[in-house]
């Protein structure tokens, strides 16, 4: 009976079709998966384009956010259907690889699935659909590479203008689209200082409540918020030139006794020895640090009031409970090593910088580490609300990643739906050379790419049917870069108006969307081997 119970536990049970009956065909199950995936794409559809709408999201009991960033929304969605989580994974992949185009990749994938639904109802096998879709993605990638343009970088001013055009296009659909030219200049200037091959983690973004977005700026160095300080902080020197910096993972504080702790002493002399031993331990640590002649001490753990006063008397700036990201950035920028044992503290593990200064910004105080040996930038954001600052920070991340990609691969294409219409037009010309069901499937693939200009029109309140038909006619008759002018509701040359996007973003979006759609089409059943009682 034990063997029988064991094998009953291993018996698979369907977890997403149990309410629909077990007699459904494999095609019906695929159609059900498609239906669940389309619910997610409908959620983020309105976040595309310059006229996109924002989402107000409550992700915890007392935490909310306002955003139209596709990656952020997809990270917070928790679908019941396991197959639809594939869409969330490709959005994360797109955000990690290129930093932008998460909404685009989800919409293309959703449109491919919706058009596949029509093909499945016509009794075309999912494997045949996947085969031609993958072929269409390869052709589309080749078309993008052929039609892409690499603007000549004659001087730094022209390079900066090109990078700002790509960055402004990325920010045009964000909450800060009205200030996109200001932030584009900040992002591009930052990336040019960092160089072609830079570490994005060395660009820090700090938020300061108060002021307007126009007051945002950047500094060449590392900035961290002044940590909590005990008595004695006022005595500390606020500025040092060419200081030594020490980074610790050591607690410089006398710990409180435990609630249930006790010590049995035979005399009061032993009590004094007990207290003196505790103080001698902390003073031994402080004296060891003082011997290194450092002028700044930062630790990921607490620095107590005794240590603060000790350092203040010796003109040493200190800060405890520094975040791991800031500590890592300081370590890379100054060359200081991260020390976890007081025995390893010496002058050989310290770092250097040009100026170490503490000064206020708004109502808060910050420590600035300038003149670092390795390049590092801190962008200081100003804004009237915390939610605005949080969304601005997410937008800047997208802009930095876009500029980074353009610096690596300088080929660009036109945005505003122009590149999607051009690919669709060339695919229609190509499919005339093939016959049978393959032609029908490839036609659906070309049609799926038009979801981007169609959604831009719909989100802008424009007549999508008229505009798309005009765009098809123009792209069929000539090799152009005509796209959608949302502000005027007309068609214009997107490339001449500097609406540019990096080639890598478009190629990665089409390939990722196609792979995800093919994977979803190949799944006809889902099983769980987890015991229901467990």
Coordinates of C-alpha atoms in Angstrom, one line a residue:
X1 CA 0.0 0.0 0.0
X2 CA 3.0 2.3 0.6
X3 CA 4.2 1.8 -3.0
X4 CA 0.7 2.5 -4.3
X5 CA 0.5 5.8 -2.2
X6 CA 3.9 6.8 -3.5
X7 CA 3.0 6.4 -7.2
X8 CA -0.3 8.3 -6.6
X9 CA 1.7 11.2 -5.3
X10 CA 3.7 11.2 -8.6
X11 CA 0.6 11.2 -10.7
X12 CA 0.5 14.5 -12.8
X13 CA -2.5 16.8 -12.4
X14 CA -3.3 19.6 -14.8
X15 CA -3.4 23.0 -13.0
X16 CA -4.7 25.4 -15.6
X17 CA -7.3 23.4 -17.4
X18 CA -9.0 21.7 -14.5
X19 CA -12.0 24.1 -14.7
X20 CA -12.3 23.7 -18.4
X21 CA -12.6 19.9 -18.6
X22 CA -10.0 17.3 -19.6
X23 CA -11.4 16.4 -23.0
X24 CA -10.1 19.5 -24.8
X25 CA -7.9 19.0 -27.9
X26 CA -4.3 20.1 -28.0
X27 CA -5.3 23.0 -30.3
X28 CA -7.9 24.2 -27.9
X29 CA -5.3 24.2 -25.1
X30 CA -2.9 26.3 -27.2
X31 CA -5.8 28.7 -28.0
X32 CA -6.5 29.0 -24.2
X33 CA -2.8 29.8 -23.6
X34 CA -2.9 32.5 -26.3
X35 CA -6.0 34.0 -24.7
X36 CA -4.3 34.3 -21.3
X37 CA -1.2 35.9 -22.9
X38 CA -3.3 38.5 -24.7
X39 CA -4.7 39.7 -21.4
X40 CA -1.3 40.8 -20.3
X41 CA -0.5 42.6 -23.6
X42 CA -3.8 44.5 -23.4
X43 CA -2.7 45.7 -20.0
X44 CA 0.5 47.5 -21.2
X45 CA -0.7 48.3 -24.7
X46 CA -1.5 51.9 -23.8
X47 CA 2.0 52.6 -22.5
X48 CA 3.6 52.8 -26.0
X49 CA 4.4 56.0 -27.8
X50 CA 4.6 59.7 -27.0
X51 CA 0.9 59.8 -26.0
X52 CA 1.1 56.8 -23.7
X53 CA -1.0 56.5 -20.5
X54 CA 0.4 55.9 -17.0
X55 CA -0.5 53.1 -14.6
X56 CA -1.2 53.6 -10.9
X57 CA 0.0 50.4 -9.2
X58 CA -0.4 49.3 -5.6
X59 CA 2.1 46.5 -5.1
X60 CA 2.0 46.3 -1.3
X61 CA -0.4 47.4 1.4
X62 CA 1.0 50.8 1.8
X63 CA 3.2 51.2 -1.3
X64 CA 2.1 52.6 -4.7
X65 CA 3.7 53.9 -7.8
X66 CA 2.8 55.7 -11.0
X67 CA 4.7 54.5 -14.1
X68 CA 4.3 53.7 -17.8
X69 CA 7.6 51.7 -18.0
X70 CA 6.8 48.3 -19.5
X71 CA 9.6 46.5 -17.6
X72 CA 8.4 47.8 -14.2
X73 CA 4.7 46.9 -14.9
X74 CA 5.6 43.4 -16.2
X75 CA 7.8 42.7 -13.1
X76 CA 4.8 43.5 -10.9
X77 CA 2.2 41.4 -12.8
X78 CA 1.6 37.9 -11.3
X79 CA -0.5 35.9 -13.7
X80 CA -2.3 32.8 -12.6
X81 CA -1.5 31.0 -15.9
X82 CA 2.0 29.7 -15.9
X83 CA 2.5 29.9 -19.7
X84 CA 1.8 33.6 -19.8
X85 CA 4.8 34.1 -17.5
X86 CA 6.9 33.6 -20.6
X87 CA 5.9 37.2 -21.7
X88 CA 7.2 38.5 -18.4
X89 CA 10.5 36.7 -18.9
X90 CA 11.1 38.2 -22.4
X91 CA 10.3 41.6 -21.0
X92 CA 13.0 41.1 -18.3
X93 CA 15.4 39.8 -20.9
X94 CA 14.8 42.8 -23.2
X95 CA 15.3 45.2 -20.3
X96 CA 18.5 43.4 -19.1
X97 CA 20.0 43.2 -22.6
X98 CA 19.3 46.6 -24.1
X99 CA 17.4 48.5 -21.4
X100 CA 14.5 49.7 -23.6
X101 CA 11.8 48.2 -25.9
X102 CA 10.1 46.1 -23.3
X103 CA 6.6 47.3 -24.3
X104 CA 7.5 46.7 -28.0
X105 CA 8.6 43.1 -27.5
X106 CA 5.4 42.3 -25.6
X107 CA 3.1 43.8 -28.2
X108 CA 4.8 42.1 -31.1
X109 CA 4.7 38.8 -29.3
X110 CA 1.0 39.3 -28.4
X111 CA 0.1 40.2 -32.0
X112 CA 2.0 37.2 -33.4
X113 CA -0.1 35.0 -31.0
X114 CA -3.3 36.7 -32.0
X115 CA -2.7 36.2 -35.7
X116 CA -1.5 32.6 -35.0
X117 CA -5.0 32.0 -33.5
X118 CA -6.5 32.6 -37.0
X119 CA -4.0 30.2 -38.5
X120 CA -4.7 27.5 -35.9
X121 CA -8.4 27.7 -36.6
X122 CA -7.5 27.1 -40.3
X123 CA -6.0 23.8 -39.3
X124 CA -2.4 24.9 -39.8
X125 CA 0.0 23.0 -37.4
X126 CA 1.7 25.1 -34.7
X127 CA 5.1 23.7 -35.8
X128 CA 4.6 25.0 -39.3
X129 CA 3.7 28.4 -37.9
X130 CA 6.8 28.5 -35.7
X131 CA 9.1 27.5 -38.5
X132 CA 8.0 30.4 -40.8
X133 CA 7.8 32.9 -37.9
X134 CA 11.5 32.2 -37.1
X135 CA 12.4 32.5 -40.8
X136 CA 10.5 35.9 -40.9
X137 CA 12.5 37.1 -37.8
X138 CA 15.8 36.3 -39.5
X139 CA 14.7 38.1 -42.7
X140 CA 13.5 41.1 -40.6
X141 CA 16.9 41.2 -38.8
X142 CA 18.7 41.2 -42.1
X143 CA 16.5 43.9 -43.5
X144 CA 17.2 46.1 -40.4
X145 CA 21.0 45.7 -40.9
X146 CA 20.7 46.5 -44.6
X147 CA 18.6 49.7 -44.2
X148 CA 20.3 50.9 -41.0
X149 CA 22.4 54.1 -41.2
X150 CA 25.6 54.9 -39.4
X151 CA 25.8 58.7 -39.2
X152 CA 29.3 60.1 -39.6
X153 CA 30.8 61.2 -36.3
X154 CA 32.9 64.1 -37.6
X155 CA 33.3 65.8 -34.3
X156 CA 32.1 65.6 -30.7
X157 CA 29.3 68.1 -31.3
X158 CA 27.8 65.9 -34.0
X159 CA 28.2 62.8 -31.9
X160 CA 26.5 64.4 -29.0
X161 CA 23.6 65.5 -31.3
X162 CA 23.2 62.0 -32.6
X163 CA 23.2 60.5 -29.1
X164 CA 20.7 63.0 -27.8
X165 CA 18.3 62.2 -30.7
X166 CA 18.4 58.5 -29.8
X167 CA 18.0 59.3 -26.1
X168 CA 15.2 61.7 -26.6
X169 CA 13.3 59.1 -28.7
X170 CA 13.6 56.7 -25.8
X171 CA 12.4 59.3 -23.2
X172 CA 9.6 60.5 -25.5
X173 CA 7.1 57.9 -24.3
X174 CA 8.0 58.4 -20.6
X175 CA 6.5 60.5 -17.8
X176 CA 9.3 63.0 -18.3
X177 CA 8.7 63.4 -22.0
X178 CA 8.2 67.2 -21.6
X179 CA 11.7 67.5 -20.1
X180 CA 13.3 64.9 -22.4
X181 CA 15.8 67.4 -23.9
X182 CA 17.1 68.4 -20.5
X183 CA 17.6 64.9 -19.3
X184 CA 18.9 63.7 -22.7
X185 CA 21.7 66.3 -22.4
X186 CA 22.5 65.1 -18.9
X187 CA 22.6 61.4 -19.9
X188 CA 24.6 62.0 -23.0
X189 CA 27.2 64.2 -21.2
X190 CA 27.4 61.6 -18.5
X191 CA 28.0 58.7 -21.0
X192 CA 30.6 60.7 -23.0
X193 CA 32.6 61.4 -19.9
X194 CA 32.5 57.7 -18.9
X195 CA 33.7 56.6 -22.3
X196 CA 32.7 53.9 -24.8
X197 CA 33.1 50.9 -22.6
X198 CA 31.8 52.0 -19.2
X199 CA 30.2 50.2 -16.3
X200 CA 26.6 51.3 -15.8
X201 CA 26.9 50.6 -12.0
X202 CA 29.4 53.5 -11.8
X203 CA 26.6 55.9 -12.8
X204 CA 24.6 56.6 -9.6
X205 CA 21.3 58.4 -9.4
X206 CA 20.3 60.2 -6.2
X207 CA 16.9 61.8 -5.5
X208 CA 16.5 65.0 -3.6
X209 CA 12.9 66.1 -2.8
X210 CA 12.2 69.7 -3.6
X211 CA 12.8 72.0 -6.6
X212 CA 11.9 71.3 -10.2
X213 CA 13.1 68.8 -12.7
X214 CA 15.1 71.6 -14.4
X215 CA 17.3 71.8 -11.3
X216 CA 18.7 68.3 -11.8
X217 CA 22.4 68.1 -12.5
X218 CA 25.3 65.7 -12.4
X219 CA 28.8 65.7 -10.8
X220 CA 32.0 64.0 -11.8
X221 CA 32.4 61.8 -8.7
X222 CA 30.6 59.7 -6.1
X223 CA 27.9 61.1 -3.9
X224 CA 26.2 59.4 -1.0
X225 CA 23.5 60.6 1.4
X226 CA 24.8 61.7 4.8
X227 CA 24.2 58.7 7.1
X228 CA 22.7 58.9 10.6
X229 CA 25.2 60.5 13.0
X230 CA 25.4 60.6 16.8
X231 CA 26.6 63.4 19.0
X232 CA 30.0 64.7 18.0
X233 CA 29.1 65.0 14.3
X234 CA 29.1 68.8 14.4
X235 CA 32.8 68.8 15.3
X236 CA 33.8 66.9 12.2
X237 CA 35.8 68.7 9.5
X238 CA 33.5 69.0 6.4
X239 CA 36.2 69.2 3.7
X240 CA 39.5 67.3 3.0
X241 CA 42.0 67.5 0.1
X242 CA 43.6 64.3 -1.1
X243 CA 42.3 62.2 1.8
X244 CA 42.8 58.5 2.5
X245 CA 39.5 56.5 2.6
X246 CA 38.9 53.3 4.5
X247 CA 36.0 51.0 3.8
X248 CA 34.8 48.6 6.5
X249 CA 32.4 45.8 7.2
X250 CA 32.9 46.1 10.9
X251 CA 30.6 47.4 13.7
X252 CA 32.2 50.2 15.7
X253 CA 29.6 50.3 18.5
X254 CA 29.3 49.0 22.0
X255 CA 26.5 46.4 21.8
X256 CA 23.7 46.5 24.3
X257 CA 23.3 43.5 26.7
X258 CA 20.8 40.9 25.8
X259 CA 17.5 40.9 27.7
X260 CA 18.1 37.5 29.3
X261 CA 21.9 37.8 29.6
X262 CA 23.6 37.6 33.0
X263 CA 27.0 37.5 34.5
X264 CA 27.9 36.2 38.0
X265 CA 30.7 38.2 39.6
X266 CA 32.3 37.5 43.0
X267 CA 33.4 41.1 43.7
X268 CA 33.0 44.7 42.4
X269 CA 36.6 44.6 41.1
X270 CA 35.5 41.9 38.6
X271 CA 32.6 44.1 37.5
X272 CA 35.1 46.9 36.7
X273 CA 37.3 44.5 34.7
X274 CA 34.2 43.3 32.8
X275 CA 33.2 46.9 31.8
X276 CA 36.8 47.9 31.0
X277 CA 37.3 44.9 28.7
X278 CA 34.3 46.0 26.7
X279 CA 35.6 49.5 26.2
X280 CA 39.1 48.3 25.5
X281 CA 37.9 46.2 22.6
X282 CA 36.2 49.2 20.8
X283 CA 39.2 51.5 21.6
X284 CA 41.6 48.9 20.1
X285 CA 39.6 49.0 16.9
X286 CA 39.5 52.8 16.8
X287 CA 43.3 53.1 17.5
X288 CA 44.1 50.6 14.8
X289 CA 42.1 52.7 12.3
X290 CA 43.6 55.9 13.5
X291 CA 47.1 54.6 12.9
X292 CA 46.4 54.4 9.1
X293 CA 46.0 58.3 9.0
X294 CA 42.8 58.1 7.1
X295 CA 40.4 61.1 6.8
X296 CA 37.2 59.2 6.0
X297 CA 35.8 55.9 7.3
X298 CA 32.7 54.3 5.8
X299 CA 31.2 51.1 7.1
X300 CA 28.2 48.9 6.1
X301 CA 27.5 48.4 9.8
X302 CA 26.8 50.8 12.6
X303 CA 29.3 53.5 13.8
X304 CA 28.2 54.5 17.3
X305 CA 28.4 57.7 19.3
X306 CA 31.7 56.8 20.9
X307 CA 33.4 56.2 17.5
X308 CA 31.8 59.3 16.1
X309 CA 33.3 61.5 18.8
X310 CA 36.6 59.7 18.5
X311 CA 36.8 60.4 14.8
X312 CA 35.5 64.0 15.2
X313 CA 38.4 64.8 17.5
X314 CA 40.8 63.6 14.8
X315 CA 39.1 65.4 11.9
X316 CA 37.9 62.2 10.3
X317 CA 34.6 62.0 8.4
X318 CA 32.7 58.8 9.2
X319 CA 29.5 57.2 8.1
X320 CA 27.8 53.9 9.1
X321 CA 25.1 51.7 7.5
X322 CA 26.2 52.6 4.0
X323 CA 24.4 50.6 1.3
X324 CA 26.4 47.9 -0.4
X325 CA 25.9 49.6 -3.8
X326 CA 27.5 52.8 -2.6
X327 CA 30.4 51.0 -0.9
X328 CA 31.1 49.0 -4.1
X329 CA 31.0 52.3 -6.1
X330 CA 33.4 54.0 -3.6
X331 CA 35.7 50.9 -3.7
X332 CA 35.9 50.9 -7.5
X333 CA 36.3 54.7 -7.8
X334 CA 39.0 55.2 -5.1
X335 CA 40.7 51.9 -5.2
X336 CA 40.0 51.2 -1.5
X337 CA 39.6 47.5 -0.5
X338 CA 36.7 46.3 1.5
X339 CA 37.9 45.1 4.9
X340 CA 35.9 42.7 7.1
X341 CA 38.4 42.2 9.9
X342 CA 40.2 44.8 12.1
X343 CA 43.4 42.7 11.7
X344 CA 43.5 43.5 8.0
X345 CA 43.3 47.3 8.5
X346 CA 46.4 49.0 7.2
X347 CA 47.4 51.9 4.9
X348 CA 47.7 49.4 2.0
X349 CA 43.9 48.8 1.9
X350 CA 42.9 52.5 1.8
X351 CA 41.8 54.5 -1.3
X352 CA 42.4 58.0 -2.5
X353 CA 40.4 60.8 -4.0
X354 CA 41.0 64.5 -4.8
X355 CA 38.4 66.2 -2.6
X356 CA 36.1 64.8 0.1
X357 CA 33.4 67.3 1.1
X358 CA 30.1 67.4 2.9
X359 CA 27.5 70.0 1.8
X360 CA 23.7 70.4 1.7
X361 CA 21.4 70.0 -1.3
X362 CA 17.8 71.0 -0.5
X363 CA 17.0 69.9 3.0
X364 CA 19.4 67.0 3.0
X365 CA 23.2 66.7 3.3
X366 CA 25.4 64.7 1.0
X367 CA 29.0 63.5 1.1
X368 CA 30.8 64.2 -2.2
X369 CA 33.9 62.2 -3.2
X370 CA 35.5 64.0 -6.2
X371 CA 38.6 63.4 -8.2
X372 CA 38.4 59.6 -8.1
X373 CA 41.1 57.5 -9.9
X374 CA 38.4 55.6 -11.8
X375 CA 35.6 57.5 -13.7
X376 CA 32.3 57.7 -11.8
X377 CA 29.3 60.0 -12.2
X378 CA 26.4 60.9 -9.9
X379 CA 23.2 62.4 -11.3
X380 CA 21.2 64.5 -8.7
X381 CA 17.5 64.5 -9.4
X382 CA 15.2 67.2 -8.1
X383 CA 11.4 66.9 -8.1
X384 CA 8.3 67.9 -6.2
X385 CA 7.2 64.4 -5.2
X386 CA 8.7 61.1 -4.3
X387 CA 6.7 59.2 -7.0
X388 CA 7.9 61.6 -9.7
X389 CA 11.5 61.1 -8.6
X390 CA 11.2 57.3 -8.6
X391 CA 9.7 57.3 -12.1
X392 CA 12.3 59.7 -13.4
X393 CA 15.0 57.4 -12.0
X394 CA 13.5 54.5 -14.0
X395 CA 13.4 56.6 -17.1
X396 CA 17.0 57.7 -16.8
X397 CA 18.1 54.0 -16.6
X398 CA 16.4 53.4 -20.0
X399 CA 18.1 56.4 -21.5
X400 CA 21.6 55.5 -20.2
X401 CA 21.2 51.9 -21.6
X402 CA 20.2 53.3 -25.1
X403 CA 23.1 55.7 -25.3
X404 CA 25.5 52.9 -24.1
X405 CA 24.2 50.7 -27.0
X406 CA 24.6 53.5 -29.6
X407 CA 28.2 54.1 -28.4
X408 CA 29.0 50.4 -28.9
X409 CA 27.1 50.0 -32.2
X410 CA 26.6 53.3 -33.9
X411 CA 24.0 52.1 -36.5
X412 CA 20.5 53.6 -36.1
X413 CA 17.1 53.4 -37.7
X414 CA 14.1 55.7 -37.7
X415 CA 11.5 55.4 -35.1
X416 CA 7.8 56.5 -35.0
X417 CA 6.7 53.2 -36.6
X418 CA 8.8 53.8 -39.8
X419 CA 11.2 50.8 -39.4
X420 CA 8.3 48.4 -38.7
X421 CA 6.4 49.6 -41.9
X422 CA 9.6 49.3 -43.9
X423 CA 10.2 45.7 -42.8
X424 CA 6.5 44.8 -43.4
X425 CA 6.7 46.3 -46.9
X426 CA 9.9 44.3 -47.8
X427 CA 8.5 41.1 -46.4
X428 CA 5.4 41.4 -48.6
X429 CA 7.6 41.8 -51.6
X430 CA 9.6 38.8 -50.5
X431 CA 6.6 36.5 -49.9
X432 CA 5.6 36.8 -53.6
X433 CA 8.4 34.4 -54.4
X434 CA 6.9 31.6 -52.2
X435 CA 3.6 29.8 -52.4
X436 CA 1.2 27.8 -50.3
X437 CA 0.6 28.1 -46.6
X438 CA 4.1 29.5 -46.0
X439 CA 3.1 32.7 -47.9
X440 CA 0.0 33.0 -45.6
X441 CA 2.1 32.6 -42.4
X442 CA 4.7 35.1 -43.6
X443 CA 2.0 37.6 -44.4
X444 CA 0.7 37.3 -40.8
X445 CA 4.2 37.9 -39.5
X446 CA 4.5 41.1 -41.6
X447 CA 1.1 42.2 -40.4
X448 CA 2.1 41.6 -36.7
X449 CA 5.0 44.1 -37.0
X450 CA 2.4 46.8 -37.9
X451 CA 1.0 46.6 -34.4
X452 CA 3.6 49.2 -33.3
X453 CA 2.5 52.1 -35.6
X454 CA -1.1 51.0 -35.1
X455 CA -0.8 51.3 -31.3
X456 CA 1.0 54.6 -31.6
X457 CA -1.9 56.0 -33.6
X458 CA -4.5 54.5 -31.2
X459 CA -2.8 55.9 -28.1
X460 CA -2.6 59.3 -29.8
X461 CA -6.3 59.3 -30.7
X462 CA -5.5 59.2 -34.4
X463 CA -7.3 57.4 -37.3
X464 CA -5.1 54.3 -37.5
X465 CA -6.8 52.8 -40.6
X466 CA -6.2 55.9 -42.7
X467 CA -2.7 56.6 -41.5
X468 CA -1.6 52.9 -41.8
X469 CA -3.0 52.7 -45.4
X470 CA -1.1 55.8 -46.4
X471 CA 2.1 54.5 -44.8
X472 CA 1.7 51.2 -46.7
X473 CA 1.2 53.0 -49.9
X474 CA 4.3 55.2 -49.5
X475 CA 6.6 52.4 -48.3
X476 CA 5.5 50.1 -51.2
X477 CA 6.2 52.7 -53.8
X478 CA 9.5 54.2 -52.4
X479 CA 12.3 53.5 -50.1
X480 CA 11.7 56.1 -47.4
X481 CA 11.6 56.6 -43.6
X482 CA 8.0 57.9 -43.3
X483 CA 6.6 57.6 -39.8
X484 CA 3.8 58.9 -37.6
X485 CA 3.8 62.5 -36.4
X486 CA 1.5 62.2 -33.3
X487 CA 1.5 65.9 -32.5
X488 CA 0.1 66.9 -35.8
X489 CA -1.7 63.7 -36.7
X490 CA 0.1 63.4 -40.0
X491 CA 2.9 61.4 -41.7
X492 CA 6.5 62.8 -41.8
X493 CA 10.1 61.7 -42.4
X494 CA 11.1 60.3 -39.0
X495 CA 14.8 60.1 -39.8
X496 CA 15.1 63.7 -41.0
X497 CA 13.3 64.8 -37.8
X498 CA 16.0 62.9 -35.7
X499 CA 13.6 60.3 -34.3
X500 CA 16.3 57.6 -34.1
X501 CA 16.5 54.2 -32.4
X502 CA 19.5 51.9 -32.0
X503 CA 19.6 48.9 -34.3
X504 CA 20.2 46.4 -31.5
X505 CA 17.0 47.3 -29.7
X506 CA 14.9 46.6 -32.8
X507 CA 16.7 43.4 -33.7
X508 CA 16.5 42.0 -30.1
X509 CA 12.8 42.9 -29.8
X510 CA 11.8 41.1 -32.9
X511 CA 13.9 38.0 -32.2
X512 CA 12.8 37.8 -28.6
X513 CA 9.1 38.3 -29.4
X514 CA 9.3 35.6 -32.1
X515 CA 11.1 33.1 -29.9
X516 CA 8.5 33.6 -27.1
X517 CA 5.6 33.3 -29.5
X518 CA 7.0 30.1 -30.9
X519 CA 7.6 28.7 -27.5
X520 CA 4.0 29.4 -26.4
X521 CA 2.6 27.9 -29.6
X522 CA 4.6 24.7 -28.9
X523 CA 2.9 24.1 -25.4
X524 CA -0.3 22.1 -25.5
X525 CA -0.4 21.0 -21.9
X526 CA 0.9 22.0 -18.5
X527 CA 1.3 19.5 -15.6
X528 CA 2.1 19.9 -11.9
X529 CA 3.8 17.0 -10.1
X530 CA 3.3 18.8 -6.7
X531 CA 0.9 16.9 -4.3
X532 CA -2.2 19.0 -3.8
X533 CA -2.2 18.4 0.0
X534 CA 1.3 19.8 0.1

